[in-house]
Amino acid sequence: MDWTYWLFGTLQWSDFPPKKDLIATFAASLVILAPIAVAVILTVTKRWTWIWKEWLTSLDHKKIGVMYCVLAAAMLVRALIEAGLMRTQQAMANVGSPVIGADHFGELFSTHGTIMIFFVVMPFISGLINFVMPLQIGARDLTFPFLNAASLWLTAAGAMLVNASLVVGKFSTGGWSGYPPFTELAFSPGEGVNYWIWALTLTGIGTTLTGINFAVTLYKERAPGMHLMRMPLFCWTALSTSILMIFALPPLTVATAMLALDRYAGFHFFTNGAGGNMMLYANLFWLFGHPEVYILILPAFGVWSEVISTFSGKKLYGYTSLVVATISIAVLSFTVWLHHFFTMGQSANVNAVFGIATMLIGIPTGVKVYDWLLTMYRGRIRFTPPLLFSITFLFCFVVGGLTGVLLANAPVDFAVHNSLFLVAHFHNMLIPGTLFAMIAGYMYWFPKVFGFRLDERWGTISWFLWSAGFLLAFMPLYALGLMGAMRRTSMFTDPHYTPYLMIALGGAGMILCGLAALGVQLFVSIRRREQMRVPVGDPWDGHSLEWWSSAPPPEWNFARIPQVDGTEAFTAMKRNGQPYVAQPENYEDICLPANTGIPVMIGVAGGLCAFALTWYIWWLAVVMLVAMWALVVWRSWQGEPMKEFPAELVRKHTEEWLEKARAAKPVDRFAESEPVNLGLADPIR
Amino acid sequence: MSCAAGAKRVLGAASVFLLSGCAQWPAQGLFAAAGPAAELQREQFLIVTVLVALVILPLFIGLPWVLWRYRLRGGRGPFRPDWDFSWIMEILIWGIPVIIVAVLGVTLWHSANKADPYRPIATAGPPPIEVQAVALDWKWLFIYPKQGVASVGQLVVPAGREVALSITADGPMASIIVPRLGGQIYAMAGMTTQLHLLTDHEGDYRGMNTQYTGTGFDQQHFTYSAVSPVQFSTWLAHARGAPALDAARYDALVKPSKPDQPMQFSSPASQLFQRIIAKYHVPGDTLGALPPPSAVSANKATEAH
């Protein structure tokens, strides 16, 4: 017994599958089989070298961006299935036939929330910013490419740790916010909360570093003439989000570290008694948690600004207003954290102050909504799938805004705090607000990333399913919340709730179909990619610099760094000069950071270290911690190895691209979705 | 004439349908408020909704209009691709929300104070009944110190008489609410919070814990029974005949369980509520020894208040 503890910590045979119930066993087998399937495919197609050299070891911001999005998509599938399972459980349990136990339900709402926030939306945001932002500011890479890759692999390690909990042992049942004292050893012994702590720690470190990387890039790498007030709005939102990441993630890391000290070293920061106080945790957590909400929504606002302006064929209305609104939201987001616990017993005046601060955020947010409406006004609107998503967003988001102001009102919050009304509210903000923006951004930038457009018919079907599914799944929850139905309840026993729970279940089913439609869209588009190619790179008549490159762009992004004279740099180029005229004779050699496997190894070591800590396997934790440190030292010795793209290669690629541009027929906006669209835009006149 | 009568009948049927629909859905919630605290919450809900609707209605009208008039295929509106600013619009889209938030802010300042759960509701009438609530896994213990009884899963009060709850937890943090009457406020170990509830209408109201405290949290319900004075006396007499809530019985209650029937106890141990709080302030202490008053007063939530 003793030696097994030294070797394997608290791991026991019984922690491995098969699990207690069939659904959990099935989930565990998926987690085991999926990587095996991927490995088999890679072996059969002889692509191991390819994936290692082209992807895993790449420091190219575009590839790192794509890998972030792939991670997010994979985790989205898991978290959506979990949501469907929870809806099924609540609907069926209320009519007397529960499908899972209360303990399993507790794990589900905890993993669903943790994954959606930290391993779906955050990586998706990091992915989109990674890909788009350097192209938009006319840069060749982020300032710290190695750090960028290390952040990706730390985040991936965190996601894998959450997935490991499906196979080995259990996850926390403390929700995504992990409130002590419930998450203390006294009430949650075992590995569950440990999994949650270390998964968040890994991604917390990764995200802080990403924030620093993005902010420095935006400050230091802009093309000549790209003043801050000439940046595309997506870059402004990326900058605000990065600053929020830098300042908001540390409180989370501190809070989880303190909770870890409580659990591992007998401290009493948040325990009941011995001087502990969970109020400290609530403040620290929401000091992170509220800015986090805006970390999630601001880049989405950036996406909406790009999508709405492009598909309205019009300049963004109120650029300055939008920038001011973005910054105001970012600043105010640090002043409202207490509205997450109006019910903790502070005085009425304190509640009122934080309630008013919360409503203040509604002002710049409302301004943004009308800025987008006015961007469409006097435009020429094309109902492409990204724009359709933005319409659902605008309608639903203001409803979420209304319920947000309701929740900011302390007396109303007393009535609906912890209820399904709250659950409906934040899903109302995060699904149409953030997730739809991620989907719209994916469809909008996909042609730039892979060189071909996505099928619009399946995109429209997916939009319909997602929009209708969202409304059906969450509007009933508002009503249920007002009827006194509380969140995290595994089992209601009130016949009044049945119709609402059934409608919500139907909505969840539609959302899952919407996800499937996205999969079909991707499949169909890959099969028909030859008819959807846009090699010239500007399929939507875009406004900003990312559209001024071939699709997909070369690794060096721009053969020459452009000179910028105003906002919407690419529109100006298309009007004033010829963006596709031959470039100067003197091409230069371009140096970019060479591939390296060290970030992957740091991720693997970090993941194993976290796993070891979760199960108290101390020797492994120490070894892996030393390994991470050694890898960083090793990298420091290497300096920064570069790879060179000779001028001749750059010239060849550029001239091929320009040749395609000259050969292509300019396509007007009516023929945008036809095969004739090769990515050379003929603007509406 | 017959046409008007027909219209009247249709309208009547529709309103009956709507009313019955409306009457049904909020069966136990905020919209079936039965006491002043919940009524205030409902009133705030409606005020905020109407005021915010002023900001969102223009979008609901404007967006379909813009989408139709400025669509690529067949839209009749003028195309101005470079139009990107208007002072009038700026003033409207910043100004109107500022005014509405200002109005909402003033409203909130007053209502937050009026709805403060620490503040007694009734200004006249008999003094409130003092009850001490303890959140346990997974049940609510109510101690009536003046009446010398205690109950689990049942808060019995004469209708029209205000209840002043002092709340703590002996376990993970919980949160107490009676949706039709008011709330909610957290229950935290080693600390006291307060909540005032009042209803004039006799009846049973569902109360619950809203904060996840483990697998049984969703069954941590209780019934708030507003009864006639006679029934209250009967209930008290009945409870006084029940077993005494001594340290041993309390320790049994602390263990996680989901009792399906309400329980009554007589003569709760002296200063039981204070001792439940104090055991988190004196290292190694259990219910056995009553700590000095100085330690008892260190209940932080009340101090912070």
GROMACS .gro file of C-alpha atoms in nm, chain A residues 177-494:
model
  318
  177SER     CA    1  -1.670   2.906  -1.030
  178GLY     CA    2  -1.555   2.645  -0.777
  179TYR     CA    3  -1.691   2.822  -0.470
  180PRO     CA    4  -1.539   2.714  -0.141
  181PRO     CA    5  -1.606   2.599   0.125
  182PHE     CA    6  -1.786   2.336  -0.085
  183THR     CA    7  -1.466   2.282  -0.289
  184GLU     CA    8  -1.255   2.243   0.025
  185LEU     CA    9  -1.137   1.900   0.137
  186ALA     CA   10  -1.405   1.885   0.406
  187PHE     CA   11  -1.686   1.866   0.147
  188SER     CA   12  -1.511   1.765  -0.174
  189PRO     CA   13  -1.235   1.519  -0.097
  190GLY     CA   14  -1.068   1.339  -0.383
  191GLU     CA   15  -0.930   1.437  -0.719
  192GLY     CA   16  -1.227   1.623  -0.870
  193VAL     CA   17  -1.153   1.975  -0.751
  194ASN     CA   18  -0.780   1.912  -0.810
  195TYR     CA   19  -0.852   1.849  -1.177
  196TRP     CA   20  -1.040   2.178  -1.192
  197ILE     CA   21  -0.767   2.374  -1.011
  198TRP     CA   22  -0.479   2.252  -1.227
  199ALA     CA   23  -0.668   2.275  -1.557
  200LEU     CA   24  -0.743   2.639  -1.476
  201THR     CA   25  -0.388   2.703  -1.362
  202LEU     CA   26  -0.245   2.575  -1.690
  203THR     CA   27  -0.477   2.776  -1.908
  204GLY     CA   28  -0.454   3.074  -1.674
  205ILE     CA   29  -0.079   3.093  -1.726
  206GLY     CA   30  -0.116   3.036  -2.100
  207THR     CA   31  -0.379   3.307  -2.132
  208THR     CA   32  -0.186   3.565  -1.930
  209LEU     CA   33   0.115   3.511  -2.156
  210THR     CA   34  -0.108   3.533  -2.464
  211GLY     CA   35  -0.249   3.863  -2.339
  212ILE     CA   36   0.100   4.005  -2.297
  213ASN     CA   37   0.197   3.879  -2.642
  214PHE     CA   38  -0.105   4.032  -2.816
  215ALA     CA   39  -0.076   4.366  -2.638
  216VAL     CA   40   0.297   4.402  -2.714
  217THR     CA   41   0.237   4.304  -3.076
  218LEU     CA   42  -0.037   4.564  -3.112
  219TYR     CA   43   0.182   4.831  -2.960
  220LYS     CA   44   0.506   4.748  -3.137
  221GLU     CA   45   0.444   4.571  -3.467
  222ARG     CA   46   0.202   4.796  -3.651
  223ALA     CA   47   0.292   4.885  -4.011
  224PRO     CA   48   0.418   5.239  -4.075
  225GLY     CA   49   0.128   5.482  -4.066
  226MET     CA   50  -0.101   5.239  -3.881
  227HIS     CA   51  -0.172   5.473  -3.589
  228LEU     CA   52  -0.377   5.331  -3.305
  229MET     CA   53  -0.677   5.526  -3.431
  230ARG     CA   54  -0.638   5.369  -3.775
  231MET     CA   55  -0.646   5.011  -3.655
  232PRO     CA   56  -0.941   4.798  -3.762
  233LEU     CA   57  -1.193   4.769  -3.482
  234PHE     CA   58  -1.115   4.402  -3.434
  235CYS     CA   59  -0.760   4.505  -3.334
  236TRP     CA   60  -0.897   4.754  -3.084
  237THR     CA   61  -1.110   4.486  -2.925
  238ALA     CA   62  -0.812   4.248  -2.931
  239LEU     CA   63  -0.604   4.511  -2.753
  240SER     CA   64  -0.871   4.568  -2.487
  241THR     CA   65  -0.914   4.196  -2.434
  242SER     CA   66  -0.537   4.149  -2.404
  243ILE     CA   67  -0.514   4.415  -2.139
  244LEU     CA   68  -0.804   4.255  -1.955
  245MET     CA   69  -0.627   3.918  -1.980
  246ILE     CA   70  -0.310   4.062  -1.830
  247PHE     CA   71  -0.488   4.218  -1.534
  248ALA     CA   72  -0.777   3.978  -1.479
  249LEU     CA   73  -0.615   3.637  -1.501
  250PRO     CA   74  -0.372   3.682  -1.208
  251PRO     CA   75  -0.654   3.705  -0.948
  252LEU     CA   76  -0.783   3.372  -1.077
  253THR     CA   77  -0.441   3.213  -1.060
  254VAL     CA   78  -0.402   3.350  -0.708
  255ALA     CA   79  -0.747   3.227  -0.601
  256THR     CA   80  -0.694   2.875  -0.737
  257ALA     CA   81  -0.342   2.867  -0.588
  258MET     CA   82  -0.481   2.963  -0.247
  259LEU     CA   83  -0.750   2.698  -0.279
  260ALA     CA   84  -0.475   2.451  -0.370
  261LEU     CA   85  -0.280   2.552  -0.058
  262ASP     CA   86  -0.592   2.490   0.149
  263ARG     CA   87  -0.637   2.148  -0.004
  264TYR     CA   88  -0.275   2.033  -0.022
  265ALA     CA   89  -0.098   2.206   0.263
  266GLY     CA   90  -0.364   2.250   0.530
  267PHE     CA   91  -0.394   2.626   0.490
  268HIS     CA   92  -0.717   2.801   0.585
  269PHE     CA   93  -0.777   3.076   0.333
  270PHE     CA   94  -1.133   2.979   0.246
  271THR     CA   95  -1.223   2.702   0.490
  272ASN     CA   96  -1.509   2.718   0.734
  273GLY     CA   97  -1.341   2.822   1.055
  274ALA     CA   98  -0.975   2.853   1.159
  275GLY     CA   99  -0.979   3.204   1.018
  276GLY     CA  100  -1.084   3.103   0.668
  277ASN     CA  101  -1.344   3.306   0.482
  278MET     CA  102  -1.502   3.221   0.150
  279MET     CA  103  -1.595   3.586   0.095
  280LEU     CA  104  -1.231   3.644   0.010
  281TYR     CA  105  -1.258   3.382  -0.262
  282ALA     CA  106  -1.580   3.528  -0.400
  283ASN     CA  107  -1.412   3.868  -0.433
  284LEU     CA  108  -1.093   3.731  -0.590
  285PHE     CA  109  -1.278   3.502  -0.826
  286TRP     CA  110  -1.512   3.770  -0.959
  287LEU     CA  111  -1.234   4.025  -0.973
  288PHE     CA  112  -1.120   3.787  -1.245
  289GLY     CA  113  -1.464   3.662  -1.343
  290HIS     CA  114  -1.625   3.984  -1.441
  291PRO     CA  115  -1.347   4.118  -1.664
  292GLU     CA  116  -1.345   3.763  -1.802
  293VAL     CA  117  -1.696   3.818  -1.931
  294TYR     CA  118  -1.563   4.110  -2.134
  295ILE     CA  119  -1.255   3.915  -2.241
  296LEU     CA  120  -1.509   3.683  -2.400
  297ILE     CA  121  -1.738   3.946  -2.552
  298LEU     CA  122  -1.504   4.224  -2.672
  299PRO     CA  123  -1.333   4.027  -2.951
  300ALA     CA  124  -1.682   3.918  -3.054
  301PHE     CA  125  -1.776   4.286  -3.084
  302GLY     CA  126  -1.469   4.320  -3.305
  303VAL     CA  127  -1.586   4.035  -3.527
  304TRP     CA  128  -1.935   4.185  -3.555
  305SER     CA  129  -1.787   4.521  -3.652
  306GLU     CA  130  -1.589   4.359  -3.936
  307VAL     CA  131  -1.869   4.130  -4.052
  308ILE     CA  132  -2.147   4.389  -4.048
  309SER     CA  133  -1.940   4.656  -4.219
  310THR     CA  134  -1.809   4.419  -4.488
  311PHE     CA  135  -2.142   4.258  -4.572
  312SER     CA  136  -2.316   4.596  -4.576
  313GLY     CA  137  -2.058   4.715  -4.829
  314LYS     CA  138  -2.007   5.018  -4.616
  315LYS     CA  139  -1.767   5.195  -4.389
  316LEU     CA  140  -1.809   5.121  -4.019
  317TYR     CA  141  -2.034   5.387  -3.863
  318GLY     CA  142  -1.891   5.578  -3.568
  319TYR     CA  143  -1.538   5.436  -3.553
  320THR     CA  144  -1.432   5.676  -3.277
  321SER     CA  145  -1.750   5.607  -3.085
  322LEU     CA  146  -1.687   5.235  -3.108
  323VAL     CA  147  -1.328   5.271  -2.988
  324VAL     CA  148  -1.437   5.487  -2.695
  325ALA     CA  149  -1.715   5.240  -2.614
  326THR     CA  150  -1.472   4.947  -2.624
  327ILE     CA  151  -1.226   5.113  -2.390
  328SER     CA  152  -1.505   5.224  -2.156
  329ILE     CA  153  -1.636   4.871  -2.132
  330ALA     CA  154  -1.285   4.739  -2.063
  331VAL     CA  155  -1.226   4.991  -1.784
  332LEU     CA  156  -1.572   4.959  -1.629
  333SER     CA  157  -1.546   4.581  -1.631
  334PHE     CA  158  -1.311   4.606  -1.331
  335THR     CA  159  -1.562   4.802  -1.124
  336VAL     CA  160  -1.862   4.571  -1.112
  337TRP     CA  161  -1.750   4.235  -0.973
  338LEU     CA  162  -1.966   4.260  -0.663
  339HIS     CA  163  -2.288   4.221  -0.864
  340HIS     CA  164  -2.214   3.849  -0.869
  341PHE     CA  165  -2.292   3.836  -0.497
  342PHE     CA  166  -2.545   4.105  -0.407
  343THR     CA  167  -2.679   3.837  -0.174
  344MET     CA  168  -2.375   3.812   0.053
  345GLY     CA  169  -2.500   4.055   0.314
  346GLN     CA  170  -2.319   4.381   0.239
  347SER     CA  171  -2.508   4.705   0.291
  348ALA     CA  172  -2.772   4.832   0.052
  349ASN     CA  173  -2.558   5.128  -0.052
  350VAL     CA  174  -2.269   4.906  -0.155
  351ASN     CA  175  -2.510   4.701  -0.363
  352ALA     CA  176  -2.654   5.016  -0.519
  353VAL     CA  177  -2.309   5.149  -0.614
  354PHE     CA  178  -2.213   4.827  -0.788
  355GLY     CA  179  -2.555   4.802  -0.948
  356ILE     CA  180  -2.520   5.150  -1.095
  357ALA     CA  181  -2.166   5.073  -1.216
  358THR     CA  182  -2.307   4.767  -1.387
  359MET     CA  183  -2.579   4.965  -1.560
  360LEU     CA  184  -2.315   5.214  -1.676
  361ILE     CA  185  -2.163   4.936  -1.888
  362GLY     CA  186  -2.497   4.915  -2.062
  363ILE     CA  187  -2.441   5.262  -2.208
  364PRO     CA  188  -2.136   5.192  -2.428
  365THR     CA  189  -2.279   4.851  -2.511
  366GLY     CA  190  -2.604   5.007  -2.627
  367VAL     CA  191  -2.406   5.260  -2.830
  368LYS     CA  192  -2.229   4.974  -3.005
  369VAL     CA  193  -2.556   4.807  -3.100
  370TYR     CA  194  -2.680   5.127  -3.263
  371ASP     CA  195  -2.343   5.186  -3.429
  372TRP     CA  196  -2.388   4.851  -3.602
  373LEU     CA  197  -2.743   4.935  -3.703
  374LEU     CA  198  -2.621   5.264  -3.848
  375THR     CA  199  -2.341   5.077  -4.027
  376MET     CA  200  -2.608   4.881  -4.211
  377TYR     CA  201  -2.812   5.197  -4.273
  378ARG     CA  202  -2.741   5.332  -4.623
  379GLY     CA  203  -2.545   5.020  -4.708
  380ARG     CA  204  -2.610   4.729  -4.944
  381ILE     CA  205  -2.672   4.433  -4.719
  382ARG     CA  206  -2.589   4.080  -4.836
  383PHE     CA  207  -2.755   3.803  -4.638
  384THR     CA  208  -2.456   3.573  -4.616
  385PRO     CA  209  -2.443   3.329  -4.320
  386PRO     CA  210  -2.211   3.553  -4.112
  387LEU     CA  211  -2.449   3.845  -4.156
  388LEU     CA  212  -2.749   3.626  -4.073
  389PHE     CA  213  -2.576   3.532  -3.749
  390SER     CA  214  -2.520   3.900  -3.678
  391ILE     CA  215  -2.894   3.968  -3.717
  392THR     CA  216  -2.978   3.700  -3.461
  393PHE     CA  217  -2.709   3.849  -3.244
  394LEU     CA  218  -2.850   4.202  -3.256
  395PHE     CA  219  -3.205   4.092  -3.175
  396CYS     CA  220  -3.110   3.853  -2.897
  397PHE     CA  221  -2.830   4.060  -2.749
  398VAL     CA  222  -3.056   4.349  -2.657
  399VAL     CA  223  -3.288   4.107  -2.478
  400GLY     CA  224  -2.985   3.980  -2.288
  401GLY     CA  225  -2.901   4.344  -2.217
  402LEU     CA  226  -3.247   4.396  -2.070
  403THR     CA  227  -3.215   4.096  -1.842
  404GLY     CA  228  -2.863   4.213  -1.754
  405VAL     CA  229  -2.996   4.547  -1.634
  406LEU     CA  230  -3.263   4.355  -1.442
  407LEU     CA  231  -2.993   4.151  -1.270
  408ALA     CA  232  -2.795   4.467  -1.196
  409ASN     CA  233  -3.092   4.580  -0.989
  410ALA     CA  234  -3.017   4.433  -0.646
  411PRO     CA  235  -3.381   4.383  -0.539
  412VAL     CA  236  -3.459   4.195  -0.862
  413ASP     CA  237  -3.134   4.002  -0.827
  414PHE     CA  238  -3.239   3.888  -0.479
  415ALA     CA  239  -3.535   3.718  -0.646
  416VAL     CA  240  -3.358   3.553  -0.939
  417HIS     CA  241  -2.999   3.506  -0.820
  418ASN     CA  242  -2.887   3.143  -0.869
  419SER     CA  243  -3.202   3.074  -1.070
  420LEU     CA  244  -3.247   2.960  -1.429
  421PHE     CA  245  -3.322   3.324  -1.509
  422LEU     CA  246  -2.953   3.394  -1.450
  423VAL     CA  247  -2.856   3.089  -1.653
  424ALA     CA  248  -3.075   3.213  -1.938
  425HIS     CA  249  -2.920   3.560  -1.910
  426PHE     CA  250  -2.557   3.463  -1.944
  427HIS     CA  251  -2.629   3.212  -2.217
  428ASN     CA  252  -2.824   3.487  -2.390
  429MET     CA  253  -2.508   3.701  -2.386
  430LEU     CA  254  -2.257   3.429  -2.458
  431ILE     CA  255  -2.432   3.229  -2.732
  432PRO     CA  256  -2.565   3.501  -2.965
  433GLY     CA  257  -2.293   3.739  -2.846
  434THR     CA  258  -1.974   3.539  -2.838
  435LEU     CA  259  -2.032   3.196  -2.985
  436PHE     CA  260  -2.225   3.325  -3.288
  437ALA     CA  261  -1.944   3.578  -3.342
  438MET     CA  262  -1.693   3.295  -3.335
  439ILE     CA  263  -1.898   3.101  -3.591
  440ALA     CA  264  -1.947   3.413  -3.805
  441GLY     CA  265  -1.575   3.491  -3.780
  442TYR     CA  266  -1.491   3.134  -3.875
  443MET     CA  267  -1.707   3.155  -4.188
  444TYR     CA  268  -1.583   3.506  -4.269
  445TRP     CA  269  -1.209   3.436  -4.244
  446PHE     CA  270  -1.212   3.071  -4.349
  447PRO     CA  271  -1.144   3.155  -4.718
  448LYS     CA  272  -0.842   3.356  -4.613
  449VAL     CA  273  -0.710   3.072  -4.398
  450PHE     CA  274  -0.762   2.780  -4.635
  451GLY     CA  275  -0.807   2.943  -4.973
  452PHE     CA  276  -1.167   2.840  -5.040
  453ARG     CA  277  -1.511   2.961  -4.935
  454LEU     CA  278  -1.756   2.765  -4.721
  455ASP     CA  279  -2.084   2.640  -4.861
  456GLU     CA  280  -2.349   2.906  -4.802
  457ARG     CA  281  -2.654   2.680  -4.816
  458TRP     CA  282  -2.538   2.467  -4.524
  459GLY     CA  283  -2.420   2.782  -4.352
  460THR     CA  284  -2.772   2.920  -4.374
  461ILE     CA  285  -2.923   2.595  -4.250
  462SER     CA  286  -2.683   2.601  -3.958
  463TRP     CA  287  -2.774   2.963  -3.884
  464PHE     CA  288  -3.142   2.875  -3.873
  465LEU     CA  289  -3.089   2.576  -3.644
  466TRP     CA  290  -2.859   2.766  -3.409
  467SER     CA  291  -3.087   3.070  -3.389
  468ALA     CA  292  -3.413   2.882  -3.343
  469GLY     CA  293  -3.243   2.631  -3.114
  470PHE     CA  294  -3.105   2.907  -2.898
  471LEU     CA  295  -3.443   3.078  -2.862
  472LEU     CA  296  -3.623   2.753  -2.781
  473ALA     CA  297  -3.355   2.636  -2.539
  474PHE     CA  298  -3.318   2.954  -2.337
  475MET     CA  299  -3.635   3.163  -2.348
  476PRO     CA  300  -3.820   2.897  -2.141
  477LEU     CA  301  -3.541   2.919  -1.883
  478TYR     CA  302  -3.626   3.284  -1.820
  479ALA     CA  303  -3.981   3.180  -1.737
  480LEU     CA  304  -3.864   2.887  -1.525
  481GLY     CA  305  -3.628   3.113  -1.331
  482LEU     CA  306  -3.913   3.351  -1.254
  483MET     CA  307  -4.112   3.052  -1.133
  484GLY     CA  308  -3.839   2.973  -0.880
  485ALA     CA  309  -3.647   2.700  -1.063
  486MET     CA  310  -3.286   2.703  -0.950
  487ARG     CA  311  -2.968   2.633  -1.145
  488ARG     CA  312  -2.761   2.316  -1.097
  489THR     CA  313  -3.073   2.122  -1.000
  490SER     CA  314  -3.045   1.763  -1.117
  491MET     CA  315  -3.410   1.691  -1.064
  492PHE     CA  316  -3.719   1.911  -1.061
  493THR     CA  317  -4.044   1.765  -0.940
  494ASP     CA  318  -4.295   2.025  -1.050
   0.00000   0.00000   0.00000
